[in-house]
Coordinates of C-alpha atoms and ligand atoms in Angstrom, one line a residue:
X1 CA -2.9 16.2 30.7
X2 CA -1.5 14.2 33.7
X3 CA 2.4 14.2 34.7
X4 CA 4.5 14.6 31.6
X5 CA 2.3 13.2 28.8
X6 CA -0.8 14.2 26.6
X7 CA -3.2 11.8 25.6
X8 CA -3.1 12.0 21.7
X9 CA -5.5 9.1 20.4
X10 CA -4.2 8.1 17.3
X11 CA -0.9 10.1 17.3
X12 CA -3.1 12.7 15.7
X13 CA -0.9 15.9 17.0
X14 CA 2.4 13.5 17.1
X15 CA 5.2 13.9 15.2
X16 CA 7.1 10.6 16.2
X17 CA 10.1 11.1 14.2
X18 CA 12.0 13.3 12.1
X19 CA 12.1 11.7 8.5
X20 CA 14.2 13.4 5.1
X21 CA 11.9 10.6 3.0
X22 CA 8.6 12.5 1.7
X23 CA 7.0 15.6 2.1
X24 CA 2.6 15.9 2.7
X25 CA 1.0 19.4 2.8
X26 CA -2.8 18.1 3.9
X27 CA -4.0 21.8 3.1
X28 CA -2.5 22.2 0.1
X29 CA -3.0 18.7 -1.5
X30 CA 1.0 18.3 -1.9
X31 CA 2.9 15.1 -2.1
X32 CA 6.7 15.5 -3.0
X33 CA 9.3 12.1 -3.1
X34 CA 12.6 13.6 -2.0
X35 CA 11.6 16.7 -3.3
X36 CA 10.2 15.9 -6.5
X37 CA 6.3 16.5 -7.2
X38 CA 4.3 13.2 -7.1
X39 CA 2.8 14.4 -10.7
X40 CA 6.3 14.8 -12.3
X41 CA 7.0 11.3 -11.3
X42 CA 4.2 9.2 -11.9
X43 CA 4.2 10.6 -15.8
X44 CA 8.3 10.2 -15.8
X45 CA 9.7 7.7 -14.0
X46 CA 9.4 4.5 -13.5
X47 CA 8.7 1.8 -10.0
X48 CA 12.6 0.9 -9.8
X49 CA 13.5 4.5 -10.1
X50 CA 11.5 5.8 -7.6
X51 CA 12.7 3.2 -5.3
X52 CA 16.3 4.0 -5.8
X53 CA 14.9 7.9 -5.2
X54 CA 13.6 7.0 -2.1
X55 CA 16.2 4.3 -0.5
X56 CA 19.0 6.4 -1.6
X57 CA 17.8 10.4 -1.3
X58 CA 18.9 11.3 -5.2
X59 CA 17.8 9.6 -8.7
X60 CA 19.8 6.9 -9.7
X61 CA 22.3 7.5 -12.8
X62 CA 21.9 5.0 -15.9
X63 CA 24.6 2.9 -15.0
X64 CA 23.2 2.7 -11.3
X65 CA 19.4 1.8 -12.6
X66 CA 20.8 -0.4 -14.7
X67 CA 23.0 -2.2 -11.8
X68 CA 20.1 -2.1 -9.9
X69 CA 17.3 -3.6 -11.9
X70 CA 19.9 -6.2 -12.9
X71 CA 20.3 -6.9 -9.1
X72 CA 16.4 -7.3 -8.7
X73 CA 15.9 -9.5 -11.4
X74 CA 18.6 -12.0 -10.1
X75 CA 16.8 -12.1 -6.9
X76 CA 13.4 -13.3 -7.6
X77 CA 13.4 -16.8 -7.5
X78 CA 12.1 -18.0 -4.2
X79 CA 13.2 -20.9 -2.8
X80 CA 11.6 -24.2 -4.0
X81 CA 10.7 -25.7 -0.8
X82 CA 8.7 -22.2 0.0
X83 CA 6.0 -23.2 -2.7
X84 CA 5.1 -26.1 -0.6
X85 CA 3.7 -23.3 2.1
X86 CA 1.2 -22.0 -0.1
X87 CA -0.2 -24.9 -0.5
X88 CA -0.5 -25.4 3.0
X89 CA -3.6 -22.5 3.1
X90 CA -6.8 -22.9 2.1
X91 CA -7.9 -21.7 -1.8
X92 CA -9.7 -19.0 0.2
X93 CA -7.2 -17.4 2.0
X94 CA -7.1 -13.7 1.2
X95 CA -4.2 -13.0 -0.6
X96 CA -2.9 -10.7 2.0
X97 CA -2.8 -13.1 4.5
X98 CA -1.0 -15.1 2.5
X99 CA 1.7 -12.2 1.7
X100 CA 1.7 -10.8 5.2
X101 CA 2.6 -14.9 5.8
X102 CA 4.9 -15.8 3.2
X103 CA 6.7 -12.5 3.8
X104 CA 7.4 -13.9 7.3
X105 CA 8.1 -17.5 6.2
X106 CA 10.9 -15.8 3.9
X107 CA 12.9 -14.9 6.5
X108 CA 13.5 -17.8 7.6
X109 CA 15.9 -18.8 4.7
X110 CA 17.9 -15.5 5.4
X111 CA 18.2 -16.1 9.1
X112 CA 22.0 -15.9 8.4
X113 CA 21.9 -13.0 6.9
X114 CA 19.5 -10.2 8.3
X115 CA 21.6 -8.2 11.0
X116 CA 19.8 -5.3 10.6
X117 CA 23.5 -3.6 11.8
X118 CA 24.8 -5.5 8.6
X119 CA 24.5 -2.7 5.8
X120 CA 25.4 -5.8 3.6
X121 CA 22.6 -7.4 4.9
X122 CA 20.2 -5.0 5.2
X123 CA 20.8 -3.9 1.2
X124 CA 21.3 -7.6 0.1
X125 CA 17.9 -8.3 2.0
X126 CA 16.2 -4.7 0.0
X127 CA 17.2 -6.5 -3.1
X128 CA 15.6 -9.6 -2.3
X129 CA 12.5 -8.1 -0.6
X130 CA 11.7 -6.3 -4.3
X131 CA 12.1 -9.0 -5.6
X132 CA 10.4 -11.6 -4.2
X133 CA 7.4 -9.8 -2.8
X134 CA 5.7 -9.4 -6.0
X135 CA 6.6 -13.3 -6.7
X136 CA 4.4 -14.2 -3.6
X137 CA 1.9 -11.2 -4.8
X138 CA 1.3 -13.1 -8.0
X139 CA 1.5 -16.9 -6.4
X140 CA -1.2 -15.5 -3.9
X141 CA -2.9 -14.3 -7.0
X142 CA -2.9 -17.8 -9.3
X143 CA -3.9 -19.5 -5.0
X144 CA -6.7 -17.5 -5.4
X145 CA -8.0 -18.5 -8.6
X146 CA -6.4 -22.3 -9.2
X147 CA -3.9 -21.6 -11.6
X148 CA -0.3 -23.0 -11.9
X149 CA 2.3 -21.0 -10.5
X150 CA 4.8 -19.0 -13.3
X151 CA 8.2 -18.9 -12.6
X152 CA 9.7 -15.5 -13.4
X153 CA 11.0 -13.8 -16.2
X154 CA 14.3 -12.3 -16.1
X155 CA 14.2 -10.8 -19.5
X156 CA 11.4 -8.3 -18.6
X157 CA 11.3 -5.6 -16.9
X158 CA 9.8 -5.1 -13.4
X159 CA 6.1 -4.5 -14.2
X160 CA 6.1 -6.6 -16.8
X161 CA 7.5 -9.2 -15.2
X162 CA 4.6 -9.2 -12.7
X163 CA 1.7 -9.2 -14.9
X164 CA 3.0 -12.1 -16.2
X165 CA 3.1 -13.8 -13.3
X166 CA -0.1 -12.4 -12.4
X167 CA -1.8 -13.2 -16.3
X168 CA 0.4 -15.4 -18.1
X169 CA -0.6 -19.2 -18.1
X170 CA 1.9 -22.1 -18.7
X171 CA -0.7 -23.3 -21.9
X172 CA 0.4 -20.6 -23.8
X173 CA 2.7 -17.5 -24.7
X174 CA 1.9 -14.1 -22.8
X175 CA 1.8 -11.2 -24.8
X176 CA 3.1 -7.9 -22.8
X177 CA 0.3 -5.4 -23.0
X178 CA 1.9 -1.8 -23.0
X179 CA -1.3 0.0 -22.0
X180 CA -1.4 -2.2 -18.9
X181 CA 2.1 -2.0 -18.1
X182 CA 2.4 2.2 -18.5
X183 CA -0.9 1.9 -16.1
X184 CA -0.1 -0.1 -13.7
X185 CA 3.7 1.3 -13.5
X186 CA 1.9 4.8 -13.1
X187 CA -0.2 3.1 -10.0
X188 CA 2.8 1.5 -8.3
X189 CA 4.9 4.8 -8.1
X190 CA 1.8 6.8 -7.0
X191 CA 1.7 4.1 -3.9
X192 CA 5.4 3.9 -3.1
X193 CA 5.3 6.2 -0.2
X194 CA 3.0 8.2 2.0
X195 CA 5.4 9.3 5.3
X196 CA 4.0 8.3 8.4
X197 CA 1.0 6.6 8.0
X198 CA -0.3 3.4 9.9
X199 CA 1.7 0.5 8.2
X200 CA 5.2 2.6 7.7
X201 CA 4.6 3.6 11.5
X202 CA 4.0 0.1 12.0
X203 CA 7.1 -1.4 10.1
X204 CA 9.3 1.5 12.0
X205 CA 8.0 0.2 15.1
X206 CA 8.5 -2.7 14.5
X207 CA 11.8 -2.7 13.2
X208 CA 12.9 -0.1 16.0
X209 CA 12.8 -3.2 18.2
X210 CA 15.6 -4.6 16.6
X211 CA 13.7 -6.7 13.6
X212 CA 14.5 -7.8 10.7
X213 CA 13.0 -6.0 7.3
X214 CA 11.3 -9.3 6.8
X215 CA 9.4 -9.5 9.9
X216 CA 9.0 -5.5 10.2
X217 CA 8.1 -5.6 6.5
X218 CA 5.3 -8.4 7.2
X219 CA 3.7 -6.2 9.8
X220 CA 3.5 -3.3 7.7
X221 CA 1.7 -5.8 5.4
X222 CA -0.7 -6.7 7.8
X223 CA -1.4 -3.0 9.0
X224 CA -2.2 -2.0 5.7
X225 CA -5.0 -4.8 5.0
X226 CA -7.3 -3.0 7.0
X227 CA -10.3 -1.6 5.6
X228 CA -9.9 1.9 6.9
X229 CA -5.9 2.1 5.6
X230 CA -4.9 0.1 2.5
X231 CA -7.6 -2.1 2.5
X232 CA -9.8 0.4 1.7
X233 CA -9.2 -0.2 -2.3
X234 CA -11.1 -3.3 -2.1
X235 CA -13.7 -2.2 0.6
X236 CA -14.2 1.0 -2.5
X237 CA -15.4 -1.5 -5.2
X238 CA -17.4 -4.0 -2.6
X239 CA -19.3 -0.2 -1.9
X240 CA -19.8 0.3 -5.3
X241 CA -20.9 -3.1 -6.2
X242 CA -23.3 -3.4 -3.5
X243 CA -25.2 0.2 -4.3
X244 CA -25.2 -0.9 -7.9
X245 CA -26.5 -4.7 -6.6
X246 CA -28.5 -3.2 -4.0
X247 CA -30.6 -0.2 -6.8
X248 CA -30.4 1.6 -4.1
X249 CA -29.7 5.4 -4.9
X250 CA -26.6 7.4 -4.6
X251 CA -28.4 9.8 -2.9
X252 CA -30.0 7.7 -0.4
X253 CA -26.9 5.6 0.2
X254 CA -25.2 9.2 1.0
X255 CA -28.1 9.9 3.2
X256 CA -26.9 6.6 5.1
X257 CA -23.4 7.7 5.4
X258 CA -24.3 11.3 7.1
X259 CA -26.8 9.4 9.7
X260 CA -24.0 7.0 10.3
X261 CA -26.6 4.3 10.0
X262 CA -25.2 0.7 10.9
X263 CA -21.5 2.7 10.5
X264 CA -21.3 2.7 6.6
X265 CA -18.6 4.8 5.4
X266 CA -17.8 6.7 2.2
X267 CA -15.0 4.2 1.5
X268 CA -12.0 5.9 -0.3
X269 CA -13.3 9.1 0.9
X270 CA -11.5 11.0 3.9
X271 CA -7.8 11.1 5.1
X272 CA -5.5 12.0 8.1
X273 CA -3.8 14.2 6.2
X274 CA -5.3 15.5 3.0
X275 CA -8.1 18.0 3.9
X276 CA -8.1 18.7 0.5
X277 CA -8.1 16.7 -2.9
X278 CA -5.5 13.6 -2.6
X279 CA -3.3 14.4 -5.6
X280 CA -2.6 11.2 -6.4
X281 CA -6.2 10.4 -6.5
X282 CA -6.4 13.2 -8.9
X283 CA -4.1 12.2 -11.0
X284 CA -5.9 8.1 -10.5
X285 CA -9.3 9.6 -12.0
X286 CA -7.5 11.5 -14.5
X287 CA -6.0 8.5 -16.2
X288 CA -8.8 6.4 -15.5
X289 CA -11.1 7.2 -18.3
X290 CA -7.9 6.8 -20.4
X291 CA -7.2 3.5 -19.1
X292 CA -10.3 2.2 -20.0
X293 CA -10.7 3.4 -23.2
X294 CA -7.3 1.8 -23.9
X295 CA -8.4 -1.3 -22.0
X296 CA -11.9 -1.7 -24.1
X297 CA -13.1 -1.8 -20.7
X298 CA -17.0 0.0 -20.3
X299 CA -17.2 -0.4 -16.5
X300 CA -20.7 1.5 -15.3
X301 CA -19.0 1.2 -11.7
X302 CA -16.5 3.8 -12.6
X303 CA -19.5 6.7 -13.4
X304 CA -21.3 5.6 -10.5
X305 CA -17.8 6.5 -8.4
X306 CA -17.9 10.1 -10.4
X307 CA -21.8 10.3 -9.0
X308 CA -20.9 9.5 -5.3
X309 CA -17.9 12.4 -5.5
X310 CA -20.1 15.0 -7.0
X311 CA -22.5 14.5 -4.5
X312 CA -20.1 14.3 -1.6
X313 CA -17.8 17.2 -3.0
X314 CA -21.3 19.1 -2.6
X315 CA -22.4 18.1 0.2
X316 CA -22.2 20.1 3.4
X317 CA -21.7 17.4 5.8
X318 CA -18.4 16.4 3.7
X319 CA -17.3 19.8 3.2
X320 CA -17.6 20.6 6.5
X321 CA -15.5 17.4 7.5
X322 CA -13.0 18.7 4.7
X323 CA -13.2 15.0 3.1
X324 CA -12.4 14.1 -0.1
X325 CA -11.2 10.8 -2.3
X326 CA -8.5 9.8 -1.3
X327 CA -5.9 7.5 -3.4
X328 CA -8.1 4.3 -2.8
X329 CA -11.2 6.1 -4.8
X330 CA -10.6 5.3 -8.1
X331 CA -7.6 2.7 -8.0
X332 CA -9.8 -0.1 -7.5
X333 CA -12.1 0.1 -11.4
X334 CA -8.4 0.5 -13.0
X335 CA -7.7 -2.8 -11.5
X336 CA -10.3 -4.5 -11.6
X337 CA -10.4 -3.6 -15.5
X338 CA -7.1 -4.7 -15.8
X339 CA -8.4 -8.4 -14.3
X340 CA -6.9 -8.4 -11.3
X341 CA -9.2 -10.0 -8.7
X342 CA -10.9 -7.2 -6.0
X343 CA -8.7 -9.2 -2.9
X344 CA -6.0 -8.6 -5.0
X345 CA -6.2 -4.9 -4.8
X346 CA -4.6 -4.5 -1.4
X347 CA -1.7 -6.8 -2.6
X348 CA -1.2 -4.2 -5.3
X349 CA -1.0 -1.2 -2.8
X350 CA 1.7 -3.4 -0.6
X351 CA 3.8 -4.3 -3.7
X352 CA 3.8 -0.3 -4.8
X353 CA 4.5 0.9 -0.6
X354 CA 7.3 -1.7 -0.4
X355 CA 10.3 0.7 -1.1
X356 CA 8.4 3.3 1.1
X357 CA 8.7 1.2 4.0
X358 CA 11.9 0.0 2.9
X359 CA 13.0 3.6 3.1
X360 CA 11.7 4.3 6.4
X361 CA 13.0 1.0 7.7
X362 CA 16.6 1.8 6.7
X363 CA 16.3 5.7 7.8
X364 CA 14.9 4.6 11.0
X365 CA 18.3 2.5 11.5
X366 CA 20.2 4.8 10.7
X367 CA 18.8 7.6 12.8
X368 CA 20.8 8.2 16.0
X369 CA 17.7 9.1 18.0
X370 CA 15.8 6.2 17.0
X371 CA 14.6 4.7 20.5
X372 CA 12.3 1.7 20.5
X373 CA 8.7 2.8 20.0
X374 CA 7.3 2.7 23.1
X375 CA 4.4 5.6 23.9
X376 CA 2.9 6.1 27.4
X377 CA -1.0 5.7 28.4
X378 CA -3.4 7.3 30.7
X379 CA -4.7 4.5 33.1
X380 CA -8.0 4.3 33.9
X381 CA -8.3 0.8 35.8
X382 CA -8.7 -0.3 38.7
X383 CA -7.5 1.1 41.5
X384 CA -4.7 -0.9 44.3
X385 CA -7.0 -4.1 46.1
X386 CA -5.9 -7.2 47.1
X387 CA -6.1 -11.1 46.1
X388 CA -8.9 -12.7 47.9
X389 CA -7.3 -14.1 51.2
X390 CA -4.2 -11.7 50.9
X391 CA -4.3 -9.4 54.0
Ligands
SDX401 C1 -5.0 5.3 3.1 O1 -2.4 7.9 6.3 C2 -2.1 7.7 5.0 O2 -1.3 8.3 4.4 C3 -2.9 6.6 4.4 C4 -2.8 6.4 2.9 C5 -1.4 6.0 2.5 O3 -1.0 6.3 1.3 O4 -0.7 5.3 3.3 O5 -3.1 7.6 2.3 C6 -3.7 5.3 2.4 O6 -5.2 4.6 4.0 C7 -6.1 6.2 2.6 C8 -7.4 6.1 3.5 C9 -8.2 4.9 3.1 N1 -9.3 4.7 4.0 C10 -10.6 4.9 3.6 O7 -11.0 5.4 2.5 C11 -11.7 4.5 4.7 C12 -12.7 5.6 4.9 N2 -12.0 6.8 5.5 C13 -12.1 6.9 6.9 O8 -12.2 5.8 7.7 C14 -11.2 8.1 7.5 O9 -11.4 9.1 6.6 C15 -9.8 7.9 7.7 C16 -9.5 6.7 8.6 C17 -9.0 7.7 6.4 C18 -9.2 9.1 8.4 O10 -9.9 9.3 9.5 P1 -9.5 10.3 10.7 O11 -8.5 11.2 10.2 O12 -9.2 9.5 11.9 O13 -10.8 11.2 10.8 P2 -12.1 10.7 11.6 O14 -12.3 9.2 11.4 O15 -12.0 11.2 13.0 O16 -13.2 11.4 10.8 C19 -13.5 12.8 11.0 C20 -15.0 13.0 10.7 C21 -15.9 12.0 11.5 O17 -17.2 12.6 11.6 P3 -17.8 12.9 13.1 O18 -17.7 11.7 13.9 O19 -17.0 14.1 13.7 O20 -19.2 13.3 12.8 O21 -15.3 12.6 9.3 C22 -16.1 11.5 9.3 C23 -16.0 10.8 10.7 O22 -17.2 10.1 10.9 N3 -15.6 10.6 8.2 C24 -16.3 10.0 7.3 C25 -15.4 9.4 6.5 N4 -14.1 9.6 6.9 C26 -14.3 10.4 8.0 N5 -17.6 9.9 7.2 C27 -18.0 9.1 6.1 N6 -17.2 8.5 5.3 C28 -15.9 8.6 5.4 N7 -15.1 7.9 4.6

């Protein structure tokens, strides 16, 4: 404690804003959109829905879902000359450098049109940000793997809409799989928001400067590719890949995590928040097995995930931490038996947090006491000397 400030690292005892958006008890293993339990949702309601929930504070009626979807779908063709940029990165770009990028280069055919003091703006620009973003998701997708880019689908819905972009070739009709639709819709709402965590801090302070949703949303993007936050999805199955590669043990490759050797982590285990059982990663390995099943899919990594949390629920040096899966656990076998690519995974987590930091964004704007984020330090440099020469 020195003057007037504490040094928090990591904002862990912070409360940087006052937000109406979503409710987290960490004890308790809570998660609530606007009031409604995360479990009622993701077996209820659909992406679109929950967006409106969370943009707008209240379910939409039929005639406003409808409206709104219809809106969507109108928005998301991007514009031609934007396809030249991804083939300006290299094959191997990972495709959440190449959303994080394209997200950027989008707003620079809205220029005109993103005062974020425009609520005409800043609603026309929500509509074209949930449309678009999963276009570039699935063009960063077909990048990846050397495919022809799809051009959307109006006539289908949301999810389905984007696993044909994602699956559908140009060769030949795509067949709308309901199992993988109901799944991955399930996913996307479980991922829409999560209050204050890194990337909706970071597109709230980015967007408290004054920035666009395009640019503000683009940071969030790049926030979340980290390993430790969003990232962690893909870092889950490399983990589980690499024991099963490796034959090393479960138990000896838990015996690495507790001695911290060469800083290996439990990946998808532990949270800020949750000192109990994320709920949406209950409700993730719950629907797994399902998944699969539905899928054909026979995917050993998936038991080897239910090995490493029985050990670690029984372990003292995780119990003692209070650390348990968290929503990246088990996400990452339901999409990888669905075929997306593991560098894809993140992408996925960005396209269902998207109206969450939308959300936040606009709340954020809206709130009177928003000042520009702009937290204090704690110096510990050098004290006053001079430039050689300088007497
Ligand atoms: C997401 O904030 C959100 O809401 C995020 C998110 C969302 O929806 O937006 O829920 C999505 O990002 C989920 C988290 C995904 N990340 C991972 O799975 C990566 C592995 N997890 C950790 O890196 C860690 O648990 C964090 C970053 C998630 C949380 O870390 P904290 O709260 O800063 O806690 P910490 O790092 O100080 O850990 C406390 C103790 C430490 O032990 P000691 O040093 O005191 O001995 O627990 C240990 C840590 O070493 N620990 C782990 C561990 N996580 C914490 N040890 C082994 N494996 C882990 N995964």
């Amino acid at each position: 404690q020195t003057g007037h400030t504490t040094l928090d690292y990591g904002f862990v005892n912070t409360s940087a804003t006052k937000s109406a958006i979503t409710f987290i008890d960490g004890d308790k293993g809570i998660l609530r959109y606007r009031g409604y339990p995360i479990e009622q949702l993701a077996k209820n309601s659909t992406y679109l829905e929950v967006a409106w929930l969370l943009l707008y504070g209240e379910l939409p009626s039929a005639s406003e879902l409808e409206e709104f979807d219809n809106r969507i779908r109108r928005h998301t063709l991007l514009h031609e000359d934007l396809k030249r940029f991804f083939s300006s990165l290299p094959h191997t770009a990972h495709p959440m450098s190449v959303l994080s990028s394209a997200t950027a280069a989008l707003s620079t055919y809205y220029e005109h049109q993103s005062d974020p003091g425009n609520p005409e703006h800043v609603e026309l620009n929500t509509i074209r940000l949930l449309a678009k973003l999963p276009v570039i998701a699935a063009y960063a997708h077909k990048k990846s793997i050397g495919q022809a880019f799809l051009y959307p689908d109006n006539g289908l819905g949301f999810v389905d809409n984007f696993l044909k972009l994602n699956f559908g070739v140009l060769s030949e009709p795509y067949e709308i799989n309901p199992v993988m639709s109901r799944a991955l819709e399930r996913l996307l709402i479980l991922h829409e928001d999560h209050e204050q965590n890194a990337s909706t801090s970071t597109v709230r302070l980015v967007g408290s400067t004054g920035a666009n949703q395009f640019s503000s949303i683009s940071a969030g993007i790049n926030a979340l590719y980290g390993p430790l936050h969003g990232g962690a999805n893909e870092a889950v199955l490399n983990m589980l890949a690499q024991i099963r590669d490796s034959g090393e043990s479960v138990q000896r490759f838990v015996e690495r995590v507790k001695n911290k050797e060469d800083g290996v982590k439990l990946m998808g285990f532990g949270h800020r928040v949750y000192k109990n059982y994320d709920p949406r990663a209950k409700l993730v390995k719950e629907s797994a097995d399902e998944i699969l099943s539905e899928l054909g899919v026979h995917d050993p990594l998936l038991e080897l995930a239910k090995e490493l949390e029985e050990l670690a629920l029984n372990d003292d040096y995780f119990k003692e931490r209070r650390l348990y899966p968290n929503v990246d656990f088990y996400t990452g076998v339901i999409y990888k038996a669905m075929g997306f690519p593991t560098r894809m995974f993140t992408v996925l987590f960005a396209i269902g947090r998207l109206p969450g930091w939308l959300a936040h964004w606009t709340e954020m704007q809206r709130d009177s006491q928003t000042k520009i984020g702009r937290p204090q330090q704690l110096y510990t440099g050098a004290s006053e000397r001079n430039y050689p020469g300088v007497v």
